[in-house]
mmCIF file of C-alpha atoms (C1' of nucleotides) in Angstrom:
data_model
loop_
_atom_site.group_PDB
_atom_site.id
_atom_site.type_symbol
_atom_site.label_atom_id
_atom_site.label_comp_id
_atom_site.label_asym_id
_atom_site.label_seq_id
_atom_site.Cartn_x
_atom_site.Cartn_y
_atom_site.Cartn_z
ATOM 1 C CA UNK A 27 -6.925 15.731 -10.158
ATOM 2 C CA UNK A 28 -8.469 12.924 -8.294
ATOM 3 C CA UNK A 29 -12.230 11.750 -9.350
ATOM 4 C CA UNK A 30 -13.384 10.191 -6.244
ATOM 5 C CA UNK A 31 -16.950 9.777 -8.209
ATOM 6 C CA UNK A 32 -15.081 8.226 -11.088
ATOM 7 C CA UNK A 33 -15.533 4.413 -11.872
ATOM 8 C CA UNK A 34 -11.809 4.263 -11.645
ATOM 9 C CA UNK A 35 -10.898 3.286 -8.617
ATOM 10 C CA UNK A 36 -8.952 5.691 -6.372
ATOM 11 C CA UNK A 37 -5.633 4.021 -6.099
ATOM 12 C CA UNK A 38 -5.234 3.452 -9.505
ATOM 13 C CA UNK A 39 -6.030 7.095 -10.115
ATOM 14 C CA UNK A 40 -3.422 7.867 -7.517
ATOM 15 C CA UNK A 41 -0.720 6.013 -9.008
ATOM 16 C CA UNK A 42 -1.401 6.641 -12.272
ATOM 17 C CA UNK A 43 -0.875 10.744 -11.097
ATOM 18 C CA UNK A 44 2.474 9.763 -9.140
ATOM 19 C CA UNK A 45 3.606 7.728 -12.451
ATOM 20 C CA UNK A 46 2.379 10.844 -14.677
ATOM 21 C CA UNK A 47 5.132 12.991 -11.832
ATOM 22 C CA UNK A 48 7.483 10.587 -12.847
ATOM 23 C CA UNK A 49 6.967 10.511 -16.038
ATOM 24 C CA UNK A 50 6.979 14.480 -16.705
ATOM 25 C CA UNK A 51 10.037 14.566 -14.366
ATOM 26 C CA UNK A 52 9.210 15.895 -11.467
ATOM 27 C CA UNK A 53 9.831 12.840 -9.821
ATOM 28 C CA UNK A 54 13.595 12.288 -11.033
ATOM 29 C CA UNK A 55 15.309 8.515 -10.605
ATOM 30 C CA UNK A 56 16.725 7.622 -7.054
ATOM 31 C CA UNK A 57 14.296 10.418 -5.966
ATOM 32 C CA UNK A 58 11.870 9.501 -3.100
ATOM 33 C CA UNK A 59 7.848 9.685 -4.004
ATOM 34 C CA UNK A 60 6.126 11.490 -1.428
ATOM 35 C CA UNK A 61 5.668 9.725 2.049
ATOM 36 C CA UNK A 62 1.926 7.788 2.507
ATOM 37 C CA UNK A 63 1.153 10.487 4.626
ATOM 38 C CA UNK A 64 1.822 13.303 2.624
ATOM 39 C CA UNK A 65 0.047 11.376 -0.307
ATOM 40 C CA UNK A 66 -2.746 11.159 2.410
ATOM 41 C CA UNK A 67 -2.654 14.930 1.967
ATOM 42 C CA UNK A 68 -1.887 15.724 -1.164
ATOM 43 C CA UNK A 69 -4.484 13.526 -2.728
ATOM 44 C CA UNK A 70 -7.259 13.535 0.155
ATOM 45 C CA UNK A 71 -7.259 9.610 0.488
ATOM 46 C CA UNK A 72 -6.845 7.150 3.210
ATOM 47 C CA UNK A 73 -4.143 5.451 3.879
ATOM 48 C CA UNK A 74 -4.888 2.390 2.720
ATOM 49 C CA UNK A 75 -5.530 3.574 -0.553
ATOM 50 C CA UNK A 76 -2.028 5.404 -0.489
ATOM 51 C CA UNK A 77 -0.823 2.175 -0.146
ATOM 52 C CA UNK A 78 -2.478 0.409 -2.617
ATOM 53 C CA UNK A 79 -1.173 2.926 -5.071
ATOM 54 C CA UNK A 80 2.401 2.672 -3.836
ATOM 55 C CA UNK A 81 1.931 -1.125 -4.427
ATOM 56 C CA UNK A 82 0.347 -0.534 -7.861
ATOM 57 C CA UNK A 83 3.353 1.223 -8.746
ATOM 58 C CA UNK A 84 6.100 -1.133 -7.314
ATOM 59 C CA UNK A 85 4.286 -4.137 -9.441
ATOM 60 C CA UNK A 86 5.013 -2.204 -12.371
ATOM 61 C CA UNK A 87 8.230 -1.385 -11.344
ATOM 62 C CA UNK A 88 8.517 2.296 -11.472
ATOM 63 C CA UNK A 89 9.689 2.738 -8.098
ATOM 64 C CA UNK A 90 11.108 0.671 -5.300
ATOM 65 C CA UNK A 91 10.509 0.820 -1.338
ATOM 66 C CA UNK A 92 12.643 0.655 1.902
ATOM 67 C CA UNK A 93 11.093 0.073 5.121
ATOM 68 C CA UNK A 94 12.260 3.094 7.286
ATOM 69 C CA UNK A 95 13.127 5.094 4.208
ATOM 70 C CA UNK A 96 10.736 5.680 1.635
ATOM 71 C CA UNK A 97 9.643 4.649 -1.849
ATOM 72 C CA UNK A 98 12.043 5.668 -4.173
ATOM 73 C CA UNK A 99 11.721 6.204 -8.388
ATOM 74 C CA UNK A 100 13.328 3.139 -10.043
ATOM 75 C CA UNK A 101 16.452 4.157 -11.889
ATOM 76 C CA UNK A 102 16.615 2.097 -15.654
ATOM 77 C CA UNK A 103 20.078 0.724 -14.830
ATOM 78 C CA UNK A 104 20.518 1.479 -11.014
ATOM 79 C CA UNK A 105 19.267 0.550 -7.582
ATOM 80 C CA UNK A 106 18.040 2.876 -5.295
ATOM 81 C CA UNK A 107 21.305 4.172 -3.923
ATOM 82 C CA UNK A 108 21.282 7.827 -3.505
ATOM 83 C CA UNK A 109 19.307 10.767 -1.658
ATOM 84 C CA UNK A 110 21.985 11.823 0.645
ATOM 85 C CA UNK B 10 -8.489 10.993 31.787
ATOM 86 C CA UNK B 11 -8.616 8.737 28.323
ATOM 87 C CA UNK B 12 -11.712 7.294 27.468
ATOM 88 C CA UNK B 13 -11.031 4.625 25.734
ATOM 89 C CA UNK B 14 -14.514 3.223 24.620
ATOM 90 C CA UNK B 15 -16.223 6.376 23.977
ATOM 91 C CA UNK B 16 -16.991 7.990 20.808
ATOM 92 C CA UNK B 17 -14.110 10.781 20.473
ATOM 93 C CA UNK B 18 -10.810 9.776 18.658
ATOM 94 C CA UNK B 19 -8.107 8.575 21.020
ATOM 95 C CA UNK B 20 -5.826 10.826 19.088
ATOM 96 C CA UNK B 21 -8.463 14.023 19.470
ATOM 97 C CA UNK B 22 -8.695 13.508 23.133
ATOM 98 C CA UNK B 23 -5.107 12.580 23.726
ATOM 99 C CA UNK B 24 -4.958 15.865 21.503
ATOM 100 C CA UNK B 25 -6.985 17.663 23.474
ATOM 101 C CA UNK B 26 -5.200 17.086 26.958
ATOM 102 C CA UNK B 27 -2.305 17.965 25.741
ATOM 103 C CA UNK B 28 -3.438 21.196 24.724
ATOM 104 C CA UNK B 29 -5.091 21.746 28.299
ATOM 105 C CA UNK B 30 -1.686 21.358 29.959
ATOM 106 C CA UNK B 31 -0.434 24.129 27.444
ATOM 107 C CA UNK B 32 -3.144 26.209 28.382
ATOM 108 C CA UNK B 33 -2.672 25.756 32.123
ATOM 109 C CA UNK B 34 1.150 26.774 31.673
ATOM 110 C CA UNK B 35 1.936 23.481 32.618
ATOM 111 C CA UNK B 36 3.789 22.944 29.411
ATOM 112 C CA UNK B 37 5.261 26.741 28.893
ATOM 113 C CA UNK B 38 6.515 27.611 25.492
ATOM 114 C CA UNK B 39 9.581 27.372 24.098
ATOM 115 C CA UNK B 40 9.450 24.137 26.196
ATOM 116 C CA UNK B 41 8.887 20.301 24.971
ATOM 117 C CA UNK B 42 5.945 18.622 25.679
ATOM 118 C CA UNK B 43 6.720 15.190 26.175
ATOM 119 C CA UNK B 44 7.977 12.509 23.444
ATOM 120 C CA UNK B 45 5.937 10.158 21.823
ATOM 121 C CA UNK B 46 7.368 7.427 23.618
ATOM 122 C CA UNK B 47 6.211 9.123 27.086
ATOM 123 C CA UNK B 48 2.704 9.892 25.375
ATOM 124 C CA UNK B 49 2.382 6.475 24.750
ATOM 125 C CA UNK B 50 3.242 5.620 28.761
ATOM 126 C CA UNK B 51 0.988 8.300 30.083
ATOM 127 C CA UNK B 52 -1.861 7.610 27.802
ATOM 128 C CA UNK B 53 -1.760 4.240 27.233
ATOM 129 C CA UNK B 54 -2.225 4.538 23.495
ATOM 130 C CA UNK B 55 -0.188 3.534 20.257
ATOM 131 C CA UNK B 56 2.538 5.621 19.143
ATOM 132 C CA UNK B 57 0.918 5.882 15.871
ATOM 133 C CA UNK B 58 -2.222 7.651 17.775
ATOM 134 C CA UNK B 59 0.324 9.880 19.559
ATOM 135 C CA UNK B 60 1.700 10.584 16.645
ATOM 136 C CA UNK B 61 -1.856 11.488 14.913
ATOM 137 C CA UNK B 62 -2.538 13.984 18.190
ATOM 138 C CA UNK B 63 0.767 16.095 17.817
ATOM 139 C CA UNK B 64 0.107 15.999 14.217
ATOM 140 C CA UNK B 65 -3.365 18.019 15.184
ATOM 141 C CA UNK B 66 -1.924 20.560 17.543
ATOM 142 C CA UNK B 67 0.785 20.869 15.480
ATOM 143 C CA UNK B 68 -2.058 21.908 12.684
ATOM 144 C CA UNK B 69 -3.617 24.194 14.906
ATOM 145 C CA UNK B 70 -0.431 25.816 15.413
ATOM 146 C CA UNK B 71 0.125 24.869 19.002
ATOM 147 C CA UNK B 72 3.563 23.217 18.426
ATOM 148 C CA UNK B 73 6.456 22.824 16.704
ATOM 149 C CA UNK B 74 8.037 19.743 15.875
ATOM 150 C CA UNK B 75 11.964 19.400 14.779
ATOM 151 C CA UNK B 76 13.715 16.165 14.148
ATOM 152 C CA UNK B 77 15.747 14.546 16.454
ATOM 153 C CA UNK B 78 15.015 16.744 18.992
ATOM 154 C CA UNK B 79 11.088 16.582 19.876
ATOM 155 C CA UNK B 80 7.773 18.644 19.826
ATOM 156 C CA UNK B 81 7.805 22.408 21.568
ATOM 157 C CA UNK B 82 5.245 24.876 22.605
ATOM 158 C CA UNK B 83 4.860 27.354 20.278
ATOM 159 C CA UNK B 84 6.030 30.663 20.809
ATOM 160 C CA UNK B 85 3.623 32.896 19.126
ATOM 161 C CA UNK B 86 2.233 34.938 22.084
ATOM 162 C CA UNK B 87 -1.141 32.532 23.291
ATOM 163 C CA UNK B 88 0.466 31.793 26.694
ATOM 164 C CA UNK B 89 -1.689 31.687 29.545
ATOM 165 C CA UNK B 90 -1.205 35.303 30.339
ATOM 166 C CA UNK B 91 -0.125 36.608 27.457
ATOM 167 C CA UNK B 92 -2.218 39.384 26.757
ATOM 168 C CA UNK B 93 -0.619 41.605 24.130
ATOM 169 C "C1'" DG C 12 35.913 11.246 16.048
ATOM 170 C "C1'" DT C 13 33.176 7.530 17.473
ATOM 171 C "C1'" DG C 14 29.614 5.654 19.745
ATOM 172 C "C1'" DC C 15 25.284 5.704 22.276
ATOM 173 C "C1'" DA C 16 20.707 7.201 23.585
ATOM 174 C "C1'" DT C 17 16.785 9.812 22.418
ATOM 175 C "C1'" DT C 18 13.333 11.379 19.222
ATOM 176 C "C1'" DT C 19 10.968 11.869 15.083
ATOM 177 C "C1'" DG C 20 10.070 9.880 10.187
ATOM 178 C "C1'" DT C 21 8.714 6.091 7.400
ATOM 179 C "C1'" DG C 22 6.879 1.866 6.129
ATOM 180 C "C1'" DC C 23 4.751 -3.046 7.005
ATOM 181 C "C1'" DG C 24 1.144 -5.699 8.622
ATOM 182 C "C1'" DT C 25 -3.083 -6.241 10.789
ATOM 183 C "C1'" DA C 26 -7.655 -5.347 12.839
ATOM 184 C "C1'" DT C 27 -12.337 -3.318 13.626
ATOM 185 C "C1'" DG C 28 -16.206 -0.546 12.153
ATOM 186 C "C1'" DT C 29 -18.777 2.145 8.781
ATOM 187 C "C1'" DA C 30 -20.377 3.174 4.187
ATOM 188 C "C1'" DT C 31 -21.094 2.808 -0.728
ATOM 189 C "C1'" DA C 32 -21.361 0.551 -5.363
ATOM 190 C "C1'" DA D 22 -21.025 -11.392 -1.379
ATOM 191 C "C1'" DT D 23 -17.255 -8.702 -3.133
ATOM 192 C "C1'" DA D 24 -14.587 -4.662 -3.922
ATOM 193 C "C1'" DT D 25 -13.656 -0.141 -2.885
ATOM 194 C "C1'" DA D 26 -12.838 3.543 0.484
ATOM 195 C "C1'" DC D 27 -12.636 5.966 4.742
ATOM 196 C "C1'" DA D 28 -11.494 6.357 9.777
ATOM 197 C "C1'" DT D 29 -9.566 4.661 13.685
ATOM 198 C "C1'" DA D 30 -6.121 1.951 16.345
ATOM 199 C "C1'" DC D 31 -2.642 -1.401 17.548
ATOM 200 C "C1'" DG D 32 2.249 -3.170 17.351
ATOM 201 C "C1'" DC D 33 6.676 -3.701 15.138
ATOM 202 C "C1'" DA D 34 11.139 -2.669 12.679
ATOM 203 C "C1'" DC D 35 14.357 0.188 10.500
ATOM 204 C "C1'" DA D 36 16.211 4.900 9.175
ATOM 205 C "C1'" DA D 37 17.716 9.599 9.982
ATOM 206 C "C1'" DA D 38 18.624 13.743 12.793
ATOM 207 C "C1'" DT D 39 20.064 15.440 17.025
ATOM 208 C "C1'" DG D 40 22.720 15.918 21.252
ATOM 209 C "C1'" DC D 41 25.906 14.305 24.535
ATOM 210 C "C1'" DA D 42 29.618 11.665 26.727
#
DNA sequence: GTGCATTTGTGCGTATGTATA
DNA sequence: ATATACATACGCACAAATGCA
């Protein structure tokens, strides 16, 4: 899943999987992303690079964060109001 | 009781003591070992290494956590006299 | 019911140290 | 030297679940 030996570096492998999850629907819109920590352990990276996916993927806009909530999967025509 | 300069993980040895108190019945099961916040107070560490300790004896099976309510002592037979 | 306090969950930002490419 | 990546550690703020008065 994740080539750590890759030239690619790791957090663009990592979003590019999450986006791929989105993409194939298993992330739905106004869904939350799993947490850093669980992409910590789901992918087998550090933190930072958790991060630096997470940040990847808000730049291109496919999903938006709030602090004390969680990263959410940008809706096309809607904020990230749901997940009640 | 902490070493704070030495070469073991805060978390691991703040880890570690906690799971010597559960071993010495000091912390029975079924019962909560103390909060993060107190962890923090007793051990002088961040909450985010308190955190990373109860995340390891929580691995190892030692406790349970629930939301909103704390981290217990496993049940699962293991007390300190629990031979069975 | 409503509000408060407690506790865990999540994320933000930063820092140090190590290692590799 | 710079970028990537891991591990550790600190402090802070906000959110959500729980329990109680």
């Amino acid at each position: 899943m994740i080539d750590h030996e890759g030239p690619t570096p790791l957090y663009v492998q990592v979003a590019d999987a999450i986006a791929a999850r989105i993409d194939a629907g298993e992330l739905p819109p106004n869904r939350p992303i799993p947490s850093e920590n669980q992409l910590v352990q789901e992918y087998g990276v550090a933190r930072g690079t958790a991060r630096k996916a997470i940040q990847l993927l808000r730049e291109r806009g496919l999903v938006i964060t709030v602090v004390g909530r969680g990263t959410y999967v940008a809706a096309t025509n809607d904020g990230p109001t749901a997940t009640r």
